mmCIF file of C-alpha atoms in Angstrom:
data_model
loop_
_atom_site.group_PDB
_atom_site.id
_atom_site.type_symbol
_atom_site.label_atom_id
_atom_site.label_comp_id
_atom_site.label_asym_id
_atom_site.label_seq_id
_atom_site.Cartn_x
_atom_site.Cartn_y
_atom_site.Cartn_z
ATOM 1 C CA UNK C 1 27.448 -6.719 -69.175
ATOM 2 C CA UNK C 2 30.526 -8.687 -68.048
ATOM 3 C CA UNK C 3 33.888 -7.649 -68.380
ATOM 4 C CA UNK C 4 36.734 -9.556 -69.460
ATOM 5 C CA UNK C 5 40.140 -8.438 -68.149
ATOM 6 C CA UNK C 6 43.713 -10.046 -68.649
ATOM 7 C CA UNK C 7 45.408 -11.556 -65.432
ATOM 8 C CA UNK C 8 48.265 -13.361 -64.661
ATOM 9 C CA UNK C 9 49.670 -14.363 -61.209
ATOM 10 C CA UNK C 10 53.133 -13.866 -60.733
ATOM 11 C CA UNK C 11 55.744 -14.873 -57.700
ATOM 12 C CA UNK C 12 58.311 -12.250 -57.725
ATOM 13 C CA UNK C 13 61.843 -12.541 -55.941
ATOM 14 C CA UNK C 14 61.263 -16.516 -57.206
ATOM 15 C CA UNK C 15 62.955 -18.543 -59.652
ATOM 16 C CA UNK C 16 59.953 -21.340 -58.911
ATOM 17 C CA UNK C 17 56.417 -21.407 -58.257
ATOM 18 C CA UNK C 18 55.208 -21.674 -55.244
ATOM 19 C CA UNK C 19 57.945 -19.182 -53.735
ATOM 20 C CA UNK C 20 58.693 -15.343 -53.182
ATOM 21 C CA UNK C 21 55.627 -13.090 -52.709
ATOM 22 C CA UNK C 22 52.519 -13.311 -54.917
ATOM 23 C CA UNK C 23 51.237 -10.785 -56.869
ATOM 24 C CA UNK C 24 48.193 -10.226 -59.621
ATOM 25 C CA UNK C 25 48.729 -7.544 -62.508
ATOM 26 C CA UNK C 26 46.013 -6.759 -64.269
ATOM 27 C CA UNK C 27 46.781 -4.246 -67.409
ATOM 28 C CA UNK C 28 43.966 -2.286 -68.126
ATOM 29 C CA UNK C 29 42.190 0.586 -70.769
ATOM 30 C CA UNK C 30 41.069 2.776 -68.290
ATOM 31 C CA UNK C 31 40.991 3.370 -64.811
ATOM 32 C CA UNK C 32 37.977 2.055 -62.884
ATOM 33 C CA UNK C 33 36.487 3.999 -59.906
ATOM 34 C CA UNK C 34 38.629 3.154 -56.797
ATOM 35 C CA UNK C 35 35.500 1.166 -55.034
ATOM 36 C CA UNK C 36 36.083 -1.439 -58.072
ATOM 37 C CA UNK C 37 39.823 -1.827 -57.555
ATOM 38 C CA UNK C 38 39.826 -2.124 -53.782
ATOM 39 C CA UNK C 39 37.092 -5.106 -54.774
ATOM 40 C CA UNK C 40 38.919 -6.712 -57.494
ATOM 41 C CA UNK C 41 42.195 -6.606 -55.064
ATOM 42 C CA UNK C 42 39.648 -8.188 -52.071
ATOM 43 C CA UNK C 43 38.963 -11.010 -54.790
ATOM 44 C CA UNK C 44 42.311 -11.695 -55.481
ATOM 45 C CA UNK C 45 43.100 -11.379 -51.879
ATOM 46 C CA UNK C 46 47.003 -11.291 -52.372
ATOM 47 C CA UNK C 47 49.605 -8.855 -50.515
ATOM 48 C CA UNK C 48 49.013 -6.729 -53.915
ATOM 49 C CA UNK C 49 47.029 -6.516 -56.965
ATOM 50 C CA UNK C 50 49.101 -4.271 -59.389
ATOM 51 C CA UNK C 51 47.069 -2.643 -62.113
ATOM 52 C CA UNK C 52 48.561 -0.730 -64.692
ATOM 53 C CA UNK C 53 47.102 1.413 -67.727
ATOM 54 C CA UNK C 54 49.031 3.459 -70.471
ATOM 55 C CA UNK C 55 50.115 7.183 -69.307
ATOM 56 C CA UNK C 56 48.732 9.352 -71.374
ATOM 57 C CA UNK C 57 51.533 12.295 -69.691
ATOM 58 C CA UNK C 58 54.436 10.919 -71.900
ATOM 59 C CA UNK C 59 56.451 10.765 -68.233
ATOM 60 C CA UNK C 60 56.616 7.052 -68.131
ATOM 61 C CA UNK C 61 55.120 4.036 -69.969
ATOM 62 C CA UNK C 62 52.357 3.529 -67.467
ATOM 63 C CA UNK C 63 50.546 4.192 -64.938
ATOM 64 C CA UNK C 64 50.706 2.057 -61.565
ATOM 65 C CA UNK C 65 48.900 1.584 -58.708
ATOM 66 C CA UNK C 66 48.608 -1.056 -56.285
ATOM 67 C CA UNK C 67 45.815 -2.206 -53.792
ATOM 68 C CA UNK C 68 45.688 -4.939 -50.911
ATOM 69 C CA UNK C 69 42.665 -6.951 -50.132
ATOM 70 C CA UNK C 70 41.853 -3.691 -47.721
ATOM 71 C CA UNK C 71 43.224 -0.375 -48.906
ATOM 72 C CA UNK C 72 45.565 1.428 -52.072
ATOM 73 C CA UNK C 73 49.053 1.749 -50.677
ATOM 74 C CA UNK C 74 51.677 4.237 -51.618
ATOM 75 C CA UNK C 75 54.655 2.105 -52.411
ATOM 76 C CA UNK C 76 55.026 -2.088 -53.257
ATOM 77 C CA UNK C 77 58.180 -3.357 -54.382
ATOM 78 C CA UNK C 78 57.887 -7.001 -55.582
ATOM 79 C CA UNK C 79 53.954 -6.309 -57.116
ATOM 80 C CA UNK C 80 56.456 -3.511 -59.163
ATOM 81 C CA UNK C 81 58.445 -6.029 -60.444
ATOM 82 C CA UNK C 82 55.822 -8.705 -61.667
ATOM 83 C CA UNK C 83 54.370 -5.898 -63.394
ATOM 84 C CA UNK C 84 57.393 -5.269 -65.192
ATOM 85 C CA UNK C 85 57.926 -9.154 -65.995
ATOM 86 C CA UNK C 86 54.464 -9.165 -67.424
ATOM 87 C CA UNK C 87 55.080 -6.320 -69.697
ATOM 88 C CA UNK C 88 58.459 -7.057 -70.831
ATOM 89 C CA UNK C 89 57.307 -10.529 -71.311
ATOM 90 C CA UNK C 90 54.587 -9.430 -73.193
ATOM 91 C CA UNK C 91 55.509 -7.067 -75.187
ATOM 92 C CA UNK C 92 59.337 -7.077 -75.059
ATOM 93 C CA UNK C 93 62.058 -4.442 -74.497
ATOM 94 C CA UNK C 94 64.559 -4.396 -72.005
ATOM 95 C CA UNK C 95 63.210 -1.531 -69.755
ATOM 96 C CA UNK C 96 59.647 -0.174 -68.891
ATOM 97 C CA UNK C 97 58.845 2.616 -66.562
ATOM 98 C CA UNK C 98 55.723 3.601 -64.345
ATOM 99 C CA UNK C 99 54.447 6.567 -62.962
ATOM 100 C CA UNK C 100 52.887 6.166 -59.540
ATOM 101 C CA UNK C 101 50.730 8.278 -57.560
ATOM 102 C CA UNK C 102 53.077 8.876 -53.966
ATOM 103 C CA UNK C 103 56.211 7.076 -55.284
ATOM 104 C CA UNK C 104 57.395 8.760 -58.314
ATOM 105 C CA UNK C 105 58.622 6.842 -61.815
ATOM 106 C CA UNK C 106 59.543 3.503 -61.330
ATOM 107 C CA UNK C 107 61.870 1.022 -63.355
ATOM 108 C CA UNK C 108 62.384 -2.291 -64.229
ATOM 109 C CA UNK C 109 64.865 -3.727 -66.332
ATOM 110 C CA UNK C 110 65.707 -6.934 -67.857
ATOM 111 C CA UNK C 111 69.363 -8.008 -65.588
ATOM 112 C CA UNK C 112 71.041 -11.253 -65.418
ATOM 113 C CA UNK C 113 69.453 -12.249 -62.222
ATOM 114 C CA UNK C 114 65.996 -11.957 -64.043
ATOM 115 C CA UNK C 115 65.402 -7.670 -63.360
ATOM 116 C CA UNK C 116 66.303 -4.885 -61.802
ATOM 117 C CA UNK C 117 63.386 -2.817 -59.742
ATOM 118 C CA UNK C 118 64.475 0.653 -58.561
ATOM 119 C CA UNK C 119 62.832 2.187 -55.602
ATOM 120 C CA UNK C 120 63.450 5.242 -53.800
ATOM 121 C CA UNK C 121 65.684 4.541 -50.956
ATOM 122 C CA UNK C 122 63.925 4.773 -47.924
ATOM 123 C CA UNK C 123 66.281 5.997 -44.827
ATOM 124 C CA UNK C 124 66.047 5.719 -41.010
ATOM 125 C CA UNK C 125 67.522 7.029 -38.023
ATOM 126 C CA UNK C 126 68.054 5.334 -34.998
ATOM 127 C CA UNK C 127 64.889 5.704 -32.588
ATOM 128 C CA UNK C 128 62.478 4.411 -29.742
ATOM 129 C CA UNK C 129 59.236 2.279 -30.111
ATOM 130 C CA UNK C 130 58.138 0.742 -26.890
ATOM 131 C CA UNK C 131 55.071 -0.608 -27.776
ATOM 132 C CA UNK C 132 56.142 -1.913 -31.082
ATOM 133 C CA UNK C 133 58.902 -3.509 -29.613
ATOM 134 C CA UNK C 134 56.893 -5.234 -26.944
ATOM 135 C CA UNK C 135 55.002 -6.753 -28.970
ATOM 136 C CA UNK C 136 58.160 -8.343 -31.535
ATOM 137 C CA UNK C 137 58.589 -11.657 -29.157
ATOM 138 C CA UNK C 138 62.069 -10.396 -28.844
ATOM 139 C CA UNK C 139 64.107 -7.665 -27.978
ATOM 140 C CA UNK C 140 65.981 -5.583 -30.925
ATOM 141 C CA UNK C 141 69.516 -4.533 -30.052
ATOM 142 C CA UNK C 142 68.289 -0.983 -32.402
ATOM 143 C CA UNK C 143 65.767 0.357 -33.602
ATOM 144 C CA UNK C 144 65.996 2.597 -36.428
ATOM 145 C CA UNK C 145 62.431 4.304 -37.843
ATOM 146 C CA UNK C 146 61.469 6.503 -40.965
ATOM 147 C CA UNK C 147 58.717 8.955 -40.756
ATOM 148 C CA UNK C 148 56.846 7.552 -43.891
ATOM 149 C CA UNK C 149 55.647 4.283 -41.339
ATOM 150 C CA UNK C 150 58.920 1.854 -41.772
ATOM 151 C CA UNK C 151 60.909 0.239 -39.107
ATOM 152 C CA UNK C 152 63.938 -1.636 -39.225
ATOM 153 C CA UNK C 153 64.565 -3.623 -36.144
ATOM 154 C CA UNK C 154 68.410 -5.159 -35.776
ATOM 155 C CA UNK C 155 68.485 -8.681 -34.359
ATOM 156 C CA UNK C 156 72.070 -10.252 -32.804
ATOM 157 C CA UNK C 157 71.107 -13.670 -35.306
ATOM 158 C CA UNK C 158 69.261 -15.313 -37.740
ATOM 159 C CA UNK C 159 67.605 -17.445 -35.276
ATOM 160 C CA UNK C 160 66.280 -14.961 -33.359
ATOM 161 C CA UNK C 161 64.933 -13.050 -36.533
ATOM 162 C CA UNK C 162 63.420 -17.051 -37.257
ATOM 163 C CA UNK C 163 61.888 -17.372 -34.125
ATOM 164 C CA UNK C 164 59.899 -14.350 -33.721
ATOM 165 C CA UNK C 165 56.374 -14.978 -33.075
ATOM 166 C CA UNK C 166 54.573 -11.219 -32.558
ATOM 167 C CA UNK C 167 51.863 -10.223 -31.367
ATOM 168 C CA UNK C 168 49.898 -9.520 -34.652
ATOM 169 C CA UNK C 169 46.892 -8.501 -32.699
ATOM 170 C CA UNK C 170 48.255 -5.833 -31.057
ATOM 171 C CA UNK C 171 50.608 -4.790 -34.092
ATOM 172 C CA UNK C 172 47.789 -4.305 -36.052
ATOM 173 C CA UNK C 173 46.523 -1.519 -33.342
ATOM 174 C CA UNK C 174 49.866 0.555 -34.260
ATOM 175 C CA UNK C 175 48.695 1.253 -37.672
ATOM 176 C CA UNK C 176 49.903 0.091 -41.337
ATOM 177 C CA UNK C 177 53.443 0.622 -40.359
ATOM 178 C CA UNK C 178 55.681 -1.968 -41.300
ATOM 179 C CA UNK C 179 57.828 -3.964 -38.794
ATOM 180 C CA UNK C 180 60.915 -5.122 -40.478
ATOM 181 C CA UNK C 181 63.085 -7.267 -38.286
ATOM 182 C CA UNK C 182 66.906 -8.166 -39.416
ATOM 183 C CA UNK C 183 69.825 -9.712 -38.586
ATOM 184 C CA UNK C 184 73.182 -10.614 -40.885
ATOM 185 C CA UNK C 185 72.480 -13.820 -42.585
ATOM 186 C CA UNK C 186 74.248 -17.371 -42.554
ATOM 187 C CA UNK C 187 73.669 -17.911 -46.221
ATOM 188 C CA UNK C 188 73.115 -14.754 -47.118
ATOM 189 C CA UNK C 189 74.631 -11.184 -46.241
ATOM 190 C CA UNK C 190 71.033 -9.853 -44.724
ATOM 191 C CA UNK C 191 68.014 -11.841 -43.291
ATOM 192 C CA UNK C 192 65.239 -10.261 -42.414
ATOM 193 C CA UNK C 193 60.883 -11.397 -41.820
ATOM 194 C CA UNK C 194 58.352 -8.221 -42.570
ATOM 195 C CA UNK C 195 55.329 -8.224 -40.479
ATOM 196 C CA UNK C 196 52.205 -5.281 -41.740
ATOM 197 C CA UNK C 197 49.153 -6.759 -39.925
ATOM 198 C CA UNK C 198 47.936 -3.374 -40.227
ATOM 199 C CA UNK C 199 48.060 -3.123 -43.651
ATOM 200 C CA UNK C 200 45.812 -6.436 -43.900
ATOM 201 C CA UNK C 201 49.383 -8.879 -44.174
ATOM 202 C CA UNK C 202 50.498 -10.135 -41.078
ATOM 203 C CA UNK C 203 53.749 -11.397 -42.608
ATOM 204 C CA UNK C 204 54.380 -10.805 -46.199
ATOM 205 C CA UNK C 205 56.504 -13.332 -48.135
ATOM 206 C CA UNK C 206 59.068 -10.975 -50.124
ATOM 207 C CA UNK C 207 59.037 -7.004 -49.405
ATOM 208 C CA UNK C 208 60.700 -4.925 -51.711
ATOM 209 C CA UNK C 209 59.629 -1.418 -50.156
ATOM 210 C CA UNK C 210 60.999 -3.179 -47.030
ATOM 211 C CA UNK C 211 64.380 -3.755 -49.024
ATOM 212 C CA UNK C 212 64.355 -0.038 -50.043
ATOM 213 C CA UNK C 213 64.684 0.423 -45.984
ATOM 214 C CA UNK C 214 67.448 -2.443 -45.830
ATOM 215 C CA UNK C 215 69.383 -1.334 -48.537
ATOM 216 C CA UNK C 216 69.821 2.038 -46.658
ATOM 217 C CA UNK C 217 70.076 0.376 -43.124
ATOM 218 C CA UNK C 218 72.519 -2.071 -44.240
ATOM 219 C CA UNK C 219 74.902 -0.392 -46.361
ATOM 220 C CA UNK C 220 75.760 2.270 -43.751
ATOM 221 C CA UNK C 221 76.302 -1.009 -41.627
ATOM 222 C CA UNK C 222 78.519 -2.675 -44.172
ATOM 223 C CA UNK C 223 80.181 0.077 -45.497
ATOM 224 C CA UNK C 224 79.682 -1.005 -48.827
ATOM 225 C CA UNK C 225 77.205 -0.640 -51.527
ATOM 226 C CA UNK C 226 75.704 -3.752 -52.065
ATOM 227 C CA UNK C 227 74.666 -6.787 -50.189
ATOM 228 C CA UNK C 228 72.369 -10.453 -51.063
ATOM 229 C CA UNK C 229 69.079 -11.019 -49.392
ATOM 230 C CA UNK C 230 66.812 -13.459 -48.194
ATOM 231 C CA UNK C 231 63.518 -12.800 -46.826
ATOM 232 C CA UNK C 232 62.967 -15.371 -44.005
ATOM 233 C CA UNK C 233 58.944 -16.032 -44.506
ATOM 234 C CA UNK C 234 57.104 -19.396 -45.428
ATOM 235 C CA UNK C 235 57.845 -18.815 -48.941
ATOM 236 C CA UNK C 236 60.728 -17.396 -48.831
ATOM 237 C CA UNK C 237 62.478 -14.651 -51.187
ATOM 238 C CA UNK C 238 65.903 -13.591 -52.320
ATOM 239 C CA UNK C 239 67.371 -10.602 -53.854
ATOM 240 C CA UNK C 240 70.425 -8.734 -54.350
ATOM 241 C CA UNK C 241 70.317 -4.911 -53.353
ATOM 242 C CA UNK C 242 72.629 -2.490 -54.441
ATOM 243 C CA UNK C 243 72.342 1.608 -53.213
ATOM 244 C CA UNK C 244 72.959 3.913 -56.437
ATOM 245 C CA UNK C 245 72.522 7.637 -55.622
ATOM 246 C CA UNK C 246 69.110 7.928 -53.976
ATOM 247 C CA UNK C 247 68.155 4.484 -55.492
ATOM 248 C CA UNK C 248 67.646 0.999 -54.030
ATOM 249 C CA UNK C 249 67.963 -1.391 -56.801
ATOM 250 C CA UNK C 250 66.737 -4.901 -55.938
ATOM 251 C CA UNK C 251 67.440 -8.004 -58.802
ATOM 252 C CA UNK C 252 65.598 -11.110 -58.771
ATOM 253 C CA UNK C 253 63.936 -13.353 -60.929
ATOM 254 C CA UNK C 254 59.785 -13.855 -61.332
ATOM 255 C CA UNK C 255 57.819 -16.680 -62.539
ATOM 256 C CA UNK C 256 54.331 -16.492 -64.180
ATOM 257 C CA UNK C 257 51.904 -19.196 -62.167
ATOM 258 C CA UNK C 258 48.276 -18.331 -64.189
ATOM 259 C CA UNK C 259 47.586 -16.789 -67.193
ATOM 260 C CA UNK C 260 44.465 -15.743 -67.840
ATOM 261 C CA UNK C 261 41.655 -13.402 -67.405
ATOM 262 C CA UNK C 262 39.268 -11.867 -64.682
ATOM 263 C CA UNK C 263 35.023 -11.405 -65.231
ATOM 264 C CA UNK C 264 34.026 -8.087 -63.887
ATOM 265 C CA UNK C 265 30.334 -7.929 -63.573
#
């Protein structure tokens, strides 16, 4: 017997279509196994498929996990906030929360800039990764790494950051990690492209985890708390990100592209 399951297709960090990152949130009654979610999330075959179903705990308002065409993945930002523009949309309120598996309880909250998404700050320390680096298309003037698989790595100029063309082949060797590559903006305070080949997206349009790592790296830099955004991709994204306590909080405005619903066999 088919299924019929609500969808909509959201671009988050976007005040238009066709801009920021992509993501499908699909609400649901129950989890299915995991073999059906990695399939639906192959199907929809965007950075992230966020699917969400009450929580039953009383710790949060759902529960939220997120899948790329090829595996689950602890932690994704901008999929976060589409699901929190569907819900609000949907059912109104100005906050909702979400429980994830690796990441903890989530927020987003209605803001004048659309919402507010906060994420668990994500810090680095300055280190060494020849082979990543070698494979950039540029040389980094630092390189600062976490241990959870993120790398921020500092560019003199936009234009270099614009310019890189890596290696995805040989990125995607290194693992899932994600290569985040920055430099201070001409528009904006920050500019930065995110390349996870290993993750099954050689350069994602809008990162928020990524963010989480930049709001760390570049408010040490600055020396103050909170800086704008703009994710240098084909799309394109912006966001303002502010450091509160332990907390990365990125605001930006989504738009809903499709509205409608999924057939599961």
């Amino acid at each position: 017997m088919t299924v019929k399951l609500p969808y909509w297709h959201v671009d988050a960090f976007a005040d238009r279509p066709f801009a920021g990152n992509q993501a499908a949130v699909m609400p649901l009654e129950h989890w299915f196994d995991d073999p059906v979610l990695q399939a639906i999330g192959e199907e929809n075959n965007f950075a992230e498929t966020a699917f969400v179903v009450r929580d039953a705990s009383g710790e949060a308002d759902w529960e939220l996990r997120w899948f790329t065409p090829t595996e689950e993945i602890r932690l994704c930002g901008h999929a976060t906030l589409a699901s929190g523009h569907v819900l609000l949309t949907r059912d109104g309120g100005e906050r909702v929360t979400f429980r994830t598996r690796k990441a903890g309880v989530l927020e987003v909250a209605r803001a004048e800039a659309g919402y507010a998404l906060a994420l668990p700050l994500i810090r680095t320390e300055p280190g060494e990764w020849a082979e990543a680096v070698a494979l950039l298309g540029a040389t980094p003037a630092e390189v600062w790494l976490s241990p959870d698989g993120y790398g921020v790595y500092l560019f003199d100029s936009e234009d270099e950051v614009r310019g890189l063309d890596p290696d995805m082949r040989g990125l995607r060797a290194l693992g899932n990690d994600q290569f985040i590559c920055t430099a201070p903006g001409e528009e904006t305070d920050v500019v930065s492209r995110v390349f996870v080949p290993g993750g099954g997206v050689d350069e994602d349009s809008f990162t928020g985890s990524a963010h989480a790592a930049l709001t760390y790296f570049w408010t040490e830099r600055l020396g103050r708390d909170s800086f704008t955004a703009f994710q240098a991709s084909r799309r394109g994204g912006r966001a303002t990100c502010r450091r509160e306590g332990d907390k990365a909080v990125l605001s930006g405005p989504c738009v809903t592209v499709v509205e409608g619903s999924f057939f599961l066999p």
